[in-house]
Amino acid sequence: MEVEEEENNDSISEEEEDSDWEPNPNHCFITNLPDQLLLLILSFLPILDAINTSFLSTRWRYLWTLTTNLDFDQRLIVSPTEDFSKSRRLFASFVDRALLLHEGSEINRLRIWFNYDHELYESHLSSWIRFVILRNVKELDLQLEREWEDNDFYFWDMPFLFNPSVFIRDSVRVLKLCLPGLDPTPDMRFGSITTLHLKQIGLTERTIPDLLNFCPHLENLVLDHVGLYMAPLKIYSVKLKTLSIVNSIQMNGSVEIDAPNLLSFTCIRYLADDYLIKDVSSLVEAVIIFSLSNAFFQNWRKIVNALTHVRSLKVQSWWWMQAMERLSSRMLTVAGDDELNVASEGGSIHLQQTGEYSEEILPHKFRYLELETVLSKMELPGIARILRISPNLETMVLESDMVDQMAYMADNNASEESYTGDYLEKVFTGSPLYLKKLKITSFLATDNEIELVKYLLKYGVALEKIILVPYKTGLVSVSPEHLAERFQELQAFPRSSKDAEILLL
């Protein structure tokens, strides 16, 4: 049901007197459920659907006004065919009325996504803030997006005349703010907040230290599309448990992280001049995704080498391909072939440098590894090298990324002629693998995929399961006959582990 400009009759009418509810054998099973269960069901519905249940019967008439989860999204509530200005006006009025009719005393979650204009809708925002104050909202998610002109790239330079400290109460535990142009100040004291998500916000050198100082209970921090100029980003905290920096720009500055109790770290396309990872000794899992460019290799290597102790890691296999090329060009040697030299000490594997330079990737202790890859023949040696320097690895997931990485290879006219099966044979020979589980998503049954699976079957002495998930979108097609033929080929291939099984999902 779309929001109409003309006012409809109240969905909560006074046509009938309400009475105490008792189970009715003539009603459906759902209608006979207690209020608390019905409210739980309503909390999972889009707000319009929840409101429309008031038309079902007198039993449902007022229930939506007591739901504890409210999610208002302009893109879902107002028809996309509406005029832009009219769409904003209708949405703001709809939120105003829904909040006015709501009767609950406490709200678990309030989310509002709105293409906001401060000059036109300041009064609406003020009324929504009053609702937050009065209803003890626990999780507040304000996504006040803005329309951009072609030259409005640096959104954090635009003023936003709003200080969220005026309404942050002790009830708020989770705060998510998308306020383009907002410049957080030390006055923003969020004493009760445990999770803070900032999006499209400009940062100064003191912003994050001040926020960490004035959020003594902060455990989860997300910086999404933020910008910082001419200053280091310093994240020092003994409380922080999860940190995500996504699609952000650090111009002429570095990032320093010292968080000894950090458990999870995500860094996705965060551009900075330098990265200094000091103490992340408790870190368990990490996701490191960079834009594919040789210019970022040293920064990527510095981060990955600081995370050798993590148990779970997600990266792009392209970087290991780059590492292999650089190692080869620096004339390092490995036992068993003419390029690298591996020494075993105390059960771990160490790369030894024999030249003047080192481009090495240090041995890792992770048990779970997820690689974004297209499984080109160029990438296979890098994947093989990962297996050699990761003695604790138990599960590896190969996830297709057919846009980013294939585009790079095409742009650079990369040739795969020199990467042959003989090279993989040389890498794996004499090196039993202790990988237990391999999963390949977007499986196309290509020669490269089949080749890798065969080598794992041949040398995987502890292998238990290989899961192949066929590619199921319309971008690339693979016939069921071809899949069946290659699957039978793998089933017939000899294997080192008698427990190894291959599943085609």
Coordinates of C-alpha atoms in Angstrom, one line a residue:
M1 CA 0.0 0.0 0.0
E2 CA 1.5 3.3 -1.1
V3 CA 1.3 6.5 1.0
E4 CA -1.3 8.8 -0.5
E5 CA -1.2 12.6 -0.2
E6 CA -4.8 12.7 0.8
E7 CA -5.4 11.7 4.4
N8 CA -7.1 8.4 4.9
N9 CA -9.3 7.6 7.8
D10 CA -7.4 6.5 10.9
S11 CA -6.5 2.9 10.7
I12 CA -7.4 2.7 14.3
S13 CA -11.1 3.6 14.1
E14 CA -13.7 3.8 16.9
E15 CA -16.4 1.8 15.1
E16 CA -16.5 -0.8 17.8
E17 CA -15.8 -0.9 21.5
D18 CA -12.7 -2.8 22.4
S19 CA -13.1 -5.6 24.9
D20 CA -10.8 -7.9 26.8
W21 CA -9.6 -10.6 24.5
E22 CA -10.2 -14.3 25.0
P23 CA -9.4 -17.2 22.6
N24 CA -12.1 -17.7 20.0
P25 CA -12.5 -21.1 18.5
N26 CA -13.8 -19.5 15.3
H27 CA -10.6 -17.5 14.8
C28 CA -7.5 -18.7 13.0
F29 CA -4.6 -20.1 14.9
I30 CA -2.5 -16.9 14.6
T31 CA -5.3 -14.6 15.8
N32 CA -5.7 -16.8 19.0
L33 CA -2.0 -16.3 20.0
P34 CA -1.3 -14.1 23.0
D35 CA -0.5 -10.4 22.5
Q36 CA 3.2 -10.9 23.1
L37 CA 3.6 -13.4 20.4
L38 CA 1.6 -11.3 17.9
L39 CA 3.7 -8.3 18.7
L40 CA 6.8 -10.4 18.1
I41 CA 5.4 -11.3 14.7
L42 CA 4.6 -7.7 13.9
S43 CA 8.2 -6.7 14.8
F44 CA 9.5 -8.6 11.8
L45 CA 7.1 -7.0 9.3
P46 CA 7.7 -3.8 7.3
I47 CA 5.9 -0.9 9.0
L48 CA 3.2 -0.6 6.3
D49 CA 2.3 -4.3 6.6
A50 CA 2.2 -4.0 10.4
I51 CA -0.1 -1.0 10.2
N52 CA -2.4 -2.8 7.7
T53 CA -3.0 -5.6 10.1
S54 CA -5.3 -3.2 12.0
F55 CA -7.9 -3.8 9.2
L56 CA -8.0 -7.6 9.9
S57 CA -10.3 -7.5 12.9
T58 CA -10.9 -5.8 16.2
R59 CA -8.4 -8.3 17.7
W60 CA -5.6 -6.7 15.6
R61 CA -6.8 -3.1 15.5
Y62 CA -4.4 -1.6 18.1
L63 CA -1.6 -4.1 18.2
W64 CA 0.7 -2.4 15.8
T65 CA 0.8 0.7 18.1
L66 CA 2.6 -1.4 20.7
T67 CA 5.2 -3.0 18.5
T68 CA 8.8 -2.4 19.8
N69 CA 10.5 -2.3 16.4
L70 CA 9.8 0.6 14.0
D71 CA 11.5 0.7 10.6
F72 CA 10.7 3.6 8.3
D73 CA 12.3 3.6 4.8
Q74 CA 11.3 6.2 2.3
R75 CA 12.3 3.9 -0.6
L76 CA 9.9 1.3 0.6
I77 CA 7.0 3.4 1.8
V78 CA 6.6 5.9 -1.0
S79 CA 6.2 4.9 -4.6
P80 CA 9.4 5.5 -6.6
T81 CA 7.3 7.0 -9.4
E82 CA 6.3 10.0 -7.2
D83 CA 7.8 13.4 -7.7
F84 CA 10.9 13.7 -5.5
S85 CA 9.7 16.7 -3.5
K86 CA 6.3 15.1 -3.0
S87 CA 7.9 11.8 -2.0
R88 CA 9.8 13.5 0.8
R89 CA 6.8 15.4 2.0
L90 CA 4.6 12.3 2.1
F91 CA 7.2 10.3 3.9
A92 CA 7.8 12.9 6.6
S93 CA 4.1 13.2 7.2
F94 CA 3.7 9.5 7.4
V95 CA 6.4 9.1 10.0
D96 CA 5.0 11.9 12.0
R97 CA 1.5 10.4 12.1
A98 CA 2.8 6.8 12.8
L99 CA 4.9 8.0 15.8
L100 CA 2.0 10.1 17.1
L101 CA -0.3 7.0 17.1
H102 CA 2.2 4.7 18.6
E103 CA 1.5 3.9 22.3
G104 CA 4.4 1.8 23.4
S105 CA 6.4 3.0 26.4
E106 CA 9.7 1.6 25.2
I107 CA 11.2 0.9 21.7
N108 CA 13.9 -1.6 21.0
R109 CA 14.8 -0.3 17.6
L110 CA 13.9 2.8 15.6
R111 CA 15.3 3.1 12.1
I112 CA 14.5 6.0 9.7
W113 CA 16.0 6.2 6.2
F114 CA 15.1 9.6 4.7
N115 CA 16.4 11.8 1.9
Y116 CA 16.8 14.7 4.2
D117 CA 16.9 18.4 3.6
H118 CA 17.7 20.4 6.8
E119 CA 16.0 23.6 5.6
L120 CA 12.7 21.9 4.8
Y121 CA 12.4 19.2 7.4
E122 CA 14.1 20.4 10.5
S123 CA 10.8 20.5 12.4
H124 CA 10.1 16.9 11.5
L125 CA 13.5 15.7 12.7
S126 CA 12.9 17.6 16.0
S127 CA 9.6 15.7 16.5
W128 CA 11.3 12.4 15.8
I129 CA 14.0 13.3 18.3
R130 CA 11.4 14.0 21.0
F131 CA 10.0 10.5 20.3
V132 CA 13.4 9.0 21.0
I133 CA 13.6 10.8 24.3
L134 CA 10.1 9.9 25.5
R135 CA 10.1 6.3 24.4
N136 CA 13.5 5.2 25.7
V137 CA 14.8 3.9 22.3
K138 CA 17.5 1.3 22.7
E139 CA 18.8 1.2 19.2
L140 CA 18.6 4.3 17.0
D141 CA 19.4 4.1 13.3
L142 CA 19.2 7.5 11.6
Q143 CA 20.1 7.3 7.9
L144 CA 19.6 10.9 6.7
E145 CA 20.9 10.7 3.2
R146 CA 21.2 13.7 0.9
E147 CA 20.9 14.3 -2.8
W148 CA 24.2 15.2 -4.3
E149 CA 25.1 17.4 -7.2
D150 CA 27.8 16.2 -9.6
N151 CA 30.5 18.2 -7.8
D152 CA 29.5 17.3 -4.2
F153 CA 31.9 14.4 -3.9
Y154 CA 33.4 15.5 -0.6
F155 CA 30.2 15.2 1.4
W156 CA 32.0 15.6 4.7
D157 CA 32.8 19.2 3.8
M158 CA 29.1 20.2 3.8
P159 CA 27.7 21.7 7.0
F160 CA 25.0 19.8 8.9
L161 CA 23.5 21.9 11.7
F162 CA 22.7 19.1 14.1
N163 CA 24.3 17.8 17.2
P164 CA 23.0 14.4 18.2
S165 CA 24.1 14.9 21.8
V166 CA 20.9 16.8 22.4
F167 CA 18.9 13.7 22.4
I168 CA 21.2 10.8 23.2
R169 CA 19.8 9.3 26.4
D170 CA 21.1 6.6 28.7
S171 CA 18.6 4.2 27.1
V172 CA 20.5 4.2 23.8
R173 CA 22.9 1.3 23.4
V174 CA 23.3 1.2 19.7
L175 CA 23.7 4.4 17.6
K176 CA 23.9 4.4 13.8
L177 CA 24.2 7.8 12.2
C178 CA 24.4 8.8 8.6
L179 CA 24.6 12.6 8.8
P180 CA 26.5 14.0 5.8
G181 CA 28.6 17.0 6.8
L182 CA 28.2 16.4 10.6
D183 CA 31.4 17.3 12.4
P184 CA 31.3 15.3 15.7
T185 CA 32.5 17.3 18.7
P186 CA 33.7 16.5 22.2
D187 CA 30.2 17.5 23.4
M188 CA 28.8 14.3 22.0
R189 CA 29.1 12.3 25.2
F190 CA 27.4 8.9 24.6
G191 CA 28.0 7.3 28.0
S192 CA 25.7 4.2 27.5
I193 CA 26.5 3.4 23.9
T194 CA 28.2 0.0 23.1
T195 CA 27.9 0.1 19.3
L196 CA 28.6 3.2 17.2
H197 CA 28.2 3.3 13.4
L198 CA 29.2 6.5 11.6
K199 CA 28.5 7.0 7.9
Q200 CA 29.3 9.9 5.6
I201 CA 30.8 12.0 8.4
G202 CA 33.9 14.1 8.3
L203 CA 36.5 13.4 10.9
T204 CA 39.2 15.6 12.5
E205 CA 42.3 14.4 14.2
R206 CA 40.6 14.5 17.6
T207 CA 37.2 13.0 16.6
I208 CA 37.9 9.3 17.2
P209 CA 40.0 9.8 20.4
D210 CA 37.3 12.0 21.8
L211 CA 34.5 9.6 20.9
L212 CA 36.4 6.7 22.5
N213 CA 37.1 8.8 25.6
F214 CA 33.4 9.9 25.9
C215 CA 32.0 6.4 25.1
P216 CA 33.6 4.4 28.0
H217 CA 31.5 1.3 27.2
L218 CA 32.0 1.4 23.4
E219 CA 32.8 -2.1 22.1
N220 CA 31.8 -2.0 18.4
L221 CA 32.9 0.8 16.0
V222 CA 32.0 1.1 12.3
L223 CA 33.4 3.9 10.1
D224 CA 31.7 3.8 6.8
H225 CA 32.4 6.3 4.0
V226 CA 34.2 8.7 6.3
G227 CA 36.8 11.2 5.4
L228 CA 39.9 12.5 7.2
Y229 CA 42.5 15.0 5.9
M230 CA 46.1 15.7 6.8
A231 CA 46.1 13.8 10.1
P232 CA 46.6 10.3 11.5
L233 CA 43.6 8.2 12.5
K234 CA 44.4 6.9 15.9
I235 CA 42.3 4.2 17.4
Y236 CA 43.5 3.3 20.9
S237 CA 41.1 1.4 23.1
V238 CA 41.1 -1.4 25.6
K239 CA 37.3 -1.8 25.4
L240 CA 36.9 -2.1 21.7
K241 CA 36.0 -5.6 20.4
T242 CA 35.0 -5.1 16.8
L243 CA 36.3 -2.5 14.3
S244 CA 35.2 -1.9 10.7
I245 CA 36.6 0.7 8.4
V246 CA 34.8 0.6 5.0
N247 CA 35.1 2.6 1.8
S248 CA 36.8 5.5 3.5
I249 CA 39.6 7.9 2.5
Q250 CA 42.6 9.0 4.6
M251 CA 44.2 11.8 2.7
N252 CA 47.9 12.4 3.5
G253 CA 47.7 10.5 6.8
S254 CA 48.2 7.2 8.5
V255 CA 46.0 4.9 10.6
E256 CA 47.2 3.5 13.9
I257 CA 45.4 0.8 15.8
D258 CA 46.2 -0.2 19.4
A259 CA 43.3 -2.4 20.7
P260 CA 44.5 -5.3 22.8
N261 CA 41.0 -6.8 23.3
L262 CA 39.9 -6.4 19.7
L263 CA 38.3 -9.6 18.4
S264 CA 37.2 -8.7 14.9
F265 CA 38.7 -6.3 12.3
T266 CA 37.3 -5.4 8.9
C267 CA 39.2 -3.1 6.5
I268 CA 37.5 -2.8 3.1
R269 CA 38.9 -0.4 0.5
Y270 CA 40.2 2.0 3.1
L271 CA 42.8 4.2 1.5
A272 CA 45.6 5.6 3.7
D273 CA 49.2 6.4 3.3
D274 CA 50.4 4.0 5.9
Y275 CA 49.1 1.4 8.4
L276 CA 50.5 0.8 11.9
I277 CA 49.0 -2.2 13.7
K278 CA 50.4 -2.0 17.2
D279 CA 48.6 -4.4 19.6
V280 CA 45.7 -6.6 18.4
S281 CA 46.9 -9.6 20.3
S282 CA 43.3 -10.9 21.0
L283 CA 42.2 -10.7 17.4
V284 CA 40.3 -13.8 16.2
E285 CA 39.0 -12.8 12.7
A286 CA 39.8 -10.3 10.0
V287 CA 38.6 -9.2 6.6
I288 CA 41.1 -7.3 4.5
I289 CA 39.9 -6.2 1.0
F290 CA 41.9 -3.7 -1.0
S291 CA 41.4 -2.1 -4.4
L292 CA 43.5 -4.2 -6.7
S293 CA 46.5 -2.0 -7.5
N294 CA 50.3 -2.6 -7.2
A295 CA 50.5 0.7 -5.4
F296 CA 48.8 -0.8 -2.4
F297 CA 50.8 -4.0 -2.1
Q298 CA 53.1 -2.9 0.7
N299 CA 50.3 -1.6 2.8
W300 CA 48.3 -4.8 2.3
R301 CA 51.4 -6.9 3.1
K302 CA 52.0 -4.8 6.3
I303 CA 48.5 -5.4 7.5
V304 CA 48.4 -9.1 6.7
N305 CA 51.8 -9.7 8.3
A306 CA 50.5 -8.1 11.5
L307 CA 47.6 -10.6 11.6
T308 CA 49.5 -13.9 11.6
H309 CA 47.8 -15.0 14.8
V310 CA 44.2 -14.7 13.7
R311 CA 42.1 -17.9 13.3
S312 CA 39.9 -16.6 10.5
L313 CA 40.9 -14.4 7.5
K314 CA 39.2 -13.2 4.4
V315 CA 41.4 -11.6 1.6
Q316 CA 41.8 -11.6 -2.1
S317 CA 44.0 -14.3 -3.7
W318 CA 45.2 -11.7 -6.2
W319 CA 47.6 -10.3 -3.6
W320 CA 49.3 -13.7 -3.1
M321 CA 49.8 -13.8 -6.8
Q322 CA 51.5 -10.5 -6.6
A323 CA 53.6 -11.7 -3.7
M324 CA 54.7 -14.8 -5.7
E325 CA 55.8 -12.6 -8.6
R326 CA 57.7 -10.2 -6.3
L327 CA 59.4 -13.1 -4.5
S328 CA 60.5 -14.5 -7.8
S329 CA 61.8 -11.2 -9.0
R330 CA 63.8 -10.7 -5.7
M331 CA 65.6 -14.1 -6.2
L332 CA 64.4 -15.8 -3.0
T333 CA 64.7 -19.6 -2.8
V334 CA 62.4 -22.4 -1.5
A335 CA 63.4 -25.9 -0.6
G336 CA 62.1 -28.2 -3.3
D337 CA 62.2 -25.7 -6.1
D338 CA 64.5 -22.9 -7.3
E339 CA 62.7 -19.9 -5.9
L340 CA 62.2 -20.1 -2.1
N341 CA 63.9 -21.5 0.9
V342 CA 61.7 -22.8 3.7
A343 CA 63.1 -23.7 7.2
S344 CA 61.1 -25.6 9.8
E345 CA 61.5 -24.5 13.4
G346 CA 59.4 -25.6 16.3
G347 CA 56.7 -27.0 14.0
S348 CA 56.2 -23.6 12.1
I349 CA 57.4 -22.6 8.7
H350 CA 59.6 -19.6 8.1
L351 CA 60.6 -18.0 4.8
Q352 CA 64.3 -17.2 4.7
Q353 CA 65.7 -14.3 2.7
T354 CA 68.7 -14.9 0.5
G355 CA 68.7 -11.6 -1.4
E356 CA 68.8 -7.9 -0.5
Y357 CA 65.1 -7.4 -0.4
S358 CA 62.1 -9.2 1.2
E359 CA 58.6 -9.2 -0.1
E360 CA 57.6 -12.2 2.0
I361 CA 54.2 -13.0 3.5
L362 CA 54.8 -14.4 7.0
P363 CA 53.4 -17.8 8.0
H364 CA 49.9 -17.6 9.4
K365 CA 48.1 -19.6 12.1
F366 CA 44.6 -19.2 10.7
R367 CA 42.3 -22.2 10.7
Y368 CA 39.7 -20.7 8.3
L369 CA 40.6 -18.8 5.2
E370 CA 38.2 -17.2 2.7
L371 CA 39.6 -16.0 -0.6
E372 CA 38.0 -13.8 -3.2
T373 CA 39.3 -15.3 -6.4
V374 CA 38.5 -16.1 -10.0
L375 CA 40.8 -19.2 -9.8
S376 CA 42.8 -18.1 -12.9
K377 CA 45.9 -20.2 -13.6
M378 CA 47.9 -17.1 -12.5
E379 CA 46.4 -17.3 -9.0
L380 CA 46.9 -21.1 -8.5
P381 CA 50.6 -20.7 -7.4
G382 CA 49.6 -18.1 -4.9
I383 CA 46.9 -20.3 -3.5
A384 CA 49.4 -23.2 -3.4
R385 CA 51.9 -21.0 -1.5
I386 CA 49.2 -20.1 1.1
L387 CA 48.7 -23.8 1.8
R388 CA 52.5 -24.2 2.2
I389 CA 52.8 -21.4 4.8
S390 CA 49.6 -22.1 6.7
P391 CA 50.1 -25.4 8.6
N392 CA 47.1 -24.9 10.8
L393 CA 44.6 -24.2 8.0
E394 CA 41.6 -26.5 8.2
T395 CA 38.9 -24.8 6.0
M396 CA 39.4 -22.8 2.8
V397 CA 36.5 -21.1 0.9
L398 CA 37.1 -19.9 -2.6
E399 CA 34.6 -17.2 -3.4
S400 CA 34.2 -15.9 -7.0
D401 CA 34.8 -12.3 -7.7
M402 CA 34.3 -12.1 -11.4
V403 CA 34.2 -8.4 -11.9
D404 CA 37.0 -6.8 -9.9
Q405 CA 39.8 -9.3 -10.5
M406 CA 39.0 -10.3 -14.1
A407 CA 38.8 -6.6 -15.0
Y408 CA 42.3 -6.0 -13.6
M409 CA 43.8 -9.0 -15.5
A410 CA 42.2 -7.8 -18.7
D411 CA 43.4 -4.3 -18.3
N412 CA 47.0 -5.5 -17.7
N413 CA 47.0 -8.1 -20.5
A414 CA 48.1 -10.7 -18.0
S415 CA 49.3 -13.9 -19.6
E416 CA 48.9 -17.3 -18.0
E417 CA 51.2 -19.3 -20.2
S418 CA 54.0 -19.6 -17.7
Y419 CA 51.7 -20.9 -14.9
T420 CA 51.4 -24.6 -15.7
G421 CA 50.4 -27.8 -13.9
D422 CA 54.2 -28.6 -13.6
Y423 CA 54.6 -25.6 -11.3
L424 CA 51.8 -26.8 -9.0
E425 CA 53.3 -30.3 -9.0
K426 CA 56.7 -28.7 -7.9
V427 CA 55.0 -26.7 -5.2
F428 CA 53.0 -29.6 -3.7
T429 CA 55.6 -32.4 -4.2
G430 CA 56.8 -33.8 -0.8
S431 CA 54.5 -31.5 1.1
P432 CA 51.4 -33.2 2.6
L433 CA 48.5 -30.9 3.1
Y434 CA 46.4 -31.0 6.3
L435 CA 43.5 -29.0 4.9
K436 CA 40.2 -30.7 6.0
K437 CA 37.5 -28.8 4.0
L438 CA 37.5 -26.9 0.7
K439 CA 34.4 -25.0 -0.6
I440 CA 34.3 -23.5 -4.0
T441 CA 31.4 -21.1 -4.6
S442 CA 30.3 -20.2 -8.1
F443 CA 31.8 -23.4 -9.4
L444 CA 32.1 -23.5 -13.3
A445 CA 34.0 -26.7 -13.6
T446 CA 36.8 -24.9 -15.4
D447 CA 40.2 -26.6 -16.0
N448 CA 41.8 -24.5 -13.3
E449 CA 39.2 -25.5 -10.8
I450 CA 39.5 -29.1 -11.6
E451 CA 43.3 -28.9 -11.5
L452 CA 43.3 -27.4 -8.0
V453 CA 40.8 -30.0 -6.7
K454 CA 42.9 -32.8 -8.1
Y455 CA 46.1 -31.6 -6.4
L456 CA 44.2 -31.3 -3.1
L457 CA 42.9 -34.8 -3.5
K458 CA 46.4 -36.0 -4.3
Y459 CA 48.3 -34.3 -1.4
G460 CA 45.5 -33.7 1.1
V461 CA 46.2 -36.4 3.7
A462 CA 43.7 -35.0 6.1
L463 CA 41.0 -34.0 3.6
E464 CA 37.5 -34.7 4.7
K465 CA 35.2 -32.8 2.3
I466 CA 35.2 -30.8 -0.9
I467 CA 32.0 -28.8 -1.6
L468 CA 31.3 -27.5 -5.0
V469 CA 28.5 -24.9 -5.4
P470 CA 27.7 -24.3 -9.1
Y471 CA 27.4 -20.7 -10.4
K472 CA 23.7 -20.0 -10.6
T473 CA 23.3 -16.5 -12.1
G474 CA 22.7 -15.5 -15.7
L475 CA 26.1 -13.9 -16.2
V476 CA 27.8 -17.2 -17.0
S477 CA 26.1 -20.5 -17.8
V478 CA 27.4 -24.0 -17.4
S479 CA 25.4 -27.0 -18.7
P480 CA 24.3 -29.7 -16.2
E481 CA 25.9 -32.3 -18.5
H482 CA 29.3 -30.6 -18.3
L483 CA 29.0 -30.3 -14.5
A484 CA 28.1 -34.0 -14.3
E485 CA 31.0 -35.0 -16.5
R486 CA 33.6 -33.1 -14.6
F487 CA 32.2 -34.2 -11.3
Q488 CA 32.5 -37.9 -12.3
E489 CA 36.1 -37.1 -13.4
L490 CA 36.9 -35.9 -9.9
Q491 CA 35.1 -38.8 -8.2
A492 CA 37.3 -41.2 -10.1
F493 CA 40.5 -39.4 -9.2
P494 CA 42.7 -41.1 -6.6
R495 CA 43.0 -39.4 -3.3
S496 CA 45.4 -39.6 -0.3
S497 CA 42.7 -39.4 2.3
K498 CA 40.3 -42.3 2.4
D499 CA 37.7 -40.1 4.2
A500 CA 37.7 -37.4 1.5
E501 CA 34.3 -36.9 -0.2
I502 CA 33.2 -34.6 -2.9
L503 CA 29.7 -32.9 -2.9
L504 CA 28.1 -31.1 -5.8
L505 CA 25.3 -28.9 -4.4

